[in-house]
XYZ file of C-alpha atoms in Angstrom:
284
model
C 128.272 45.340 68.167
C 126.509 48.614 67.380
C 128.506 50.637 64.834
C 128.447 53.553 67.271
C 130.180 51.552 70.015
C 133.922 50.846 69.899
C 136.454 49.105 72.132
C 139.404 51.433 72.719
C 143.011 50.243 72.485
C 146.332 52.052 72.238
C 146.188 51.484 68.483
C 142.849 53.252 67.906
C 142.735 55.730 70.810
C 143.993 58.655 68.702
C 141.427 57.943 65.994
C 138.393 57.638 68.225
C 139.131 59.725 71.305
C 140.784 62.675 69.562
C 139.923 62.814 65.854
C 136.385 61.456 66.142
C 135.513 63.816 68.996
C 136.060 66.741 66.631
C 133.194 65.404 64.505
C 130.769 64.340 67.250
C 130.822 63.907 71.038
C 132.575 60.761 72.285
C 131.426 59.293 75.602
C 134.245 57.200 77.097
C 133.233 54.451 79.519
C 136.018 53.169 81.789
C 134.990 49.769 83.152
C 136.287 46.363 84.293
C 134.925 42.805 84.465
C 135.075 42.700 88.261
C 133.157 45.989 88.642
C 129.500 45.289 89.503
C 128.309 48.913 89.008
C 129.964 48.835 85.563
C 127.706 45.945 84.585
C 124.659 47.945 85.692
C 125.756 50.973 83.691
C 126.769 49.202 80.485
C 123.252 48.246 79.245
C 122.079 51.829 79.775
C 124.956 53.182 77.703
C 124.415 50.661 74.918
C 120.707 51.478 74.840
C 121.452 55.202 74.518
C 124.049 54.590 71.796
C 121.398 52.772 69.767
C 118.690 55.329 70.509
C 120.808 58.354 69.548
C 121.638 56.724 66.195
C 125.180 57.973 65.757
C 124.797 61.388 67.360
C 127.577 60.320 69.727
C 130.166 57.545 69.879
C 130.348 55.244 72.890
C 134.007 54.363 73.470
C 134.570 51.517 75.950
C 137.889 51.265 77.791
C 138.627 48.093 79.764
C 140.625 49.603 82.614
C 142.480 46.353 83.354
C 143.540 45.744 79.766
C 144.206 49.396 78.863
C 146.043 50.588 81.952
C 148.125 53.170 80.077
C 145.037 54.926 78.687
C 143.316 54.699 82.070
C 146.336 56.290 83.750
C 146.534 59.074 81.146
C 142.962 60.052 82.011
C 143.696 59.924 85.736
C 140.871 57.478 86.412
C 140.631 56.669 90.143
C 137.388 54.702 90.381
C 135.106 52.617 88.196
C 132.887 53.130 86.413
C 133.853 56.583 85.176
C 132.342 58.315 82.153
C 134.389 60.980 80.360
C 132.951 63.235 77.663
C 135.389 64.040 74.854
C 134.618 67.083 72.708
C 136.921 68.621 70.083
C 139.790 66.427 71.211
C 139.544 67.365 74.892
C 137.937 65.826 78.002
C 135.256 68.341 78.963
C 133.153 66.592 81.604
C 133.007 63.420 83.676
C 130.674 61.350 85.848
C 131.815 58.819 88.427
C 129.891 55.787 89.641
C 126.772 54.078 88.307
C 124.620 56.919 86.985
C 120.871 56.943 86.346
C 119.833 57.207 82.718
C 118.521 60.748 83.237
C 121.955 62.008 84.305
C 123.638 60.440 81.302
C 121.057 61.991 78.965
C 121.680 65.356 80.604
C 125.412 64.995 79.981
C 124.880 63.991 76.354
C 122.389 66.755 75.627
C 124.851 69.375 76.858
C 127.230 68.549 74.002
C 124.997 67.200 71.258
C 123.831 69.549 68.493
C 120.487 71.111 69.338
C 117.511 70.629 66.987
C 117.577 74.336 66.144
C 121.298 74.461 65.264
C 120.567 73.384 61.681
C 118.002 76.167 61.325
C 120.544 78.708 62.552
C 123.080 77.548 59.979
C 120.451 77.608 57.229
C 119.478 81.129 58.259
C 123.092 82.326 58.103
C 123.550 80.748 54.675
C 120.441 82.546 53.416
C 121.586 85.866 54.859
C 124.914 85.432 53.061
C 122.993 84.713 49.844
C 120.750 87.762 50.302
C 117.592 85.751 51.030
C 116.532 87.711 54.107
C 112.911 86.561 53.986
C 113.979 82.912 53.959
C 116.424 83.548 56.785
C 113.673 85.218 58.798
C 111.512 82.097 58.590
C 114.383 79.863 59.746
C 115.335 82.162 62.605
C 111.749 82.434 63.825
C 111.519 78.636 63.876
C 114.841 78.304 65.712
C 113.706 80.916 68.225
C 110.497 79.010 68.934
C 112.173 75.578 69.071
C 114.806 76.838 71.516
C 112.217 78.103 73.977
C 112.947 81.684 72.870
C 116.614 81.745 73.834
C 117.898 85.287 74.229
C 120.911 84.889 71.931
C 118.679 83.646 69.102
C 116.170 86.395 69.863
C 118.907 88.975 69.380
C 119.964 87.348 66.102
C 116.346 87.602 64.983
C 116.116 91.238 66.082
C 119.322 92.005 64.179
C 117.862 90.513 61.009
C 114.612 92.448 61.455
C 116.619 95.661 61.747
C 118.435 94.763 58.511
C 114.991 94.432 56.918
C 113.917 97.825 58.344
C 111.265 96.168 60.501
C 112.042 98.209 63.562
C 108.699 97.682 65.297
C 109.056 93.888 65.211
C 112.647 94.153 66.424
C 111.514 96.382 69.286
C 109.049 93.740 70.488
C 111.794 91.097 70.528
C 114.323 93.278 72.313
C 111.749 94.266 74.908
C 111.395 90.581 75.794
C 115.110 89.969 76.429
C 115.635 89.357 80.179
C 117.834 91.824 82.049
C 120.491 89.150 82.740
C 120.990 88.644 78.983
C 121.237 92.323 78.024
C 124.886 92.176 76.973
C 126.984 94.368 74.666
C 125.246 93.002 71.555
C 121.884 93.875 73.091
C 123.032 97.448 73.739
C 124.265 97.771 70.144
C 120.950 96.471 68.790
C 119.043 98.855 71.028
C 121.115 101.740 69.694
C 120.482 100.631 66.087
C 116.766 100.369 66.829
C 116.592 103.884 68.237
C 118.435 105.239 65.202
C 116.032 103.547 62.798
C 113.044 104.809 64.751
C 114.431 108.346 64.534
C 115.155 107.937 60.829
C 111.579 106.879 60.167
C 110.516 110.409 61.120
C 113.049 112.168 58.879
C 112.690 113.338 55.224
C 114.993 111.975 52.525
C 118.674 112.903 52.465
C 118.653 114.901 49.217
C 115.812 117.110 50.367
C 117.456 117.683 53.727
C 120.830 118.484 52.170
C 119.198 121.045 49.894
C 117.405 122.636 52.840
C 120.572 122.721 54.939
C 122.554 124.301 52.108
C 119.933 127.025 51.951
C 119.915 127.463 55.735
C 123.296 126.214 57.072
C 122.730 127.435 60.637
C 119.455 125.551 61.086
C 120.194 122.961 63.756
C 116.858 121.186 63.319
C 117.602 120.394 59.674
C 121.164 119.365 60.546
C 119.810 117.014 63.209
C 117.291 115.362 60.871
C 119.972 114.988 58.181
C 122.371 113.398 60.682
C 119.740 110.824 61.627
C 119.079 110.085 57.965
C 122.804 109.762 57.243
C 123.125 107.223 60.032
C 120.129 105.265 58.772
C 121.862 104.902 55.411
C 125.173 103.900 57.059
C 126.934 107.227 56.432
C 128.111 107.204 60.022
C 131.041 109.610 59.679
C 128.813 112.245 58.051
C 126.202 111.731 60.759
C 128.707 112.061 63.583
C 130.298 115.158 62.063
C 126.925 116.896 61.756
C 125.947 115.954 65.297
C 129.298 117.130 66.633
C 128.724 120.492 64.956
C 125.299 120.710 66.603
C 126.739 119.864 70.015
C 129.450 122.506 69.642
C 126.684 125.060 69.148
C 124.182 123.693 71.666
C 125.262 120.803 73.874
C 121.701 120.192 75.059
C 120.010 120.497 71.669
C 116.550 118.878 71.687
C 116.782 118.248 75.415
C 119.927 116.189 74.971
C 118.558 114.303 71.969
C 121.485 115.164 69.688
C 123.998 113.903 72.242
C 121.965 110.713 72.716
C 121.888 110.005 68.965
C 125.639 110.650 68.789
C 126.274 108.142 71.568
C 123.832 105.652 70.013
C 125.852 105.708 66.786
C 129.058 105.045 68.726
C 127.377 102.157 70.557
C 126.082 100.695 67.296
C 129.583 100.822 65.788
C 130.886 98.811 68.734
C 133.963 99.062 70.937
C 137.237 99.172 69.069
C 135.798 100.426 65.782
C 138.264 103.065 64.485
C 135.484 105.519 63.645
C 133.962 105.072 67.090
C 137.343 105.632 68.753
C 137.905 108.823 66.733
C 134.544 110.332 67.610
C 134.659 109.170 71.227
C 137.806 111.260 71.552
C 136.117 114.262 69.904
C 133.051 114.153 72.154
C 135.275 113.697 75.195
C 137.274 116.805 74.257
C 134.035 118.733 73.820
C 132.515 117.609 77.105
C 135.631 117.824 79.274
């Protein structure tokens, strides 16, 4: 028998149905000798087990011989296919299924071709190899048919590399239905970086502000530059001072940058909570 096909008994059920399904998907086939549809389905399953070369385990349960296991799964008709993933039954198909339906079930739980690239990209980011990670993420993005979640990962990396224009193109292509909280945070980071690209360096701005402490334009540019260099508290404090003087400074631009910083920090961040309270007290 194929090494990726096993006959399940009470003695090996824990090993194959629970432990093994934490390593790879396990497709459990409940069948019986008297079941004609089972005999139609079996060759299809065995063919797929050979074709997928160990990507999943086919676990065969003879419902007549293994009545306790069959009862535990609540099987009411044969054949029944149950997908085990991470020790739990996660999906099932009843009756003789066409090959296409079984492939669809398998593909839902099997690792995708681009998953390895995503892991490689994360490893390279952790090691500081951003250029290498960029190549892997671009490939994963293409292989996945430009999935939105991978597109946002790619945009996040581009922002880390100060490639705001490239990140903007990616974010612009994210469909409305996928514009979640992460998308909003990335958009806020993008806008901050685009603002920072227009600003002089921090030391020059600090010197100018020290010489002219009431100049709101210099304070605004310095706040943007602070945020670009991850000095978010300093940026928020400067912007708050501007808003206390002129709530609509730069046609509301200062307030927008302030809120962008809070969005980029994310909900629940202690700094964001502190400065949300301060802006609320100012506005209301």
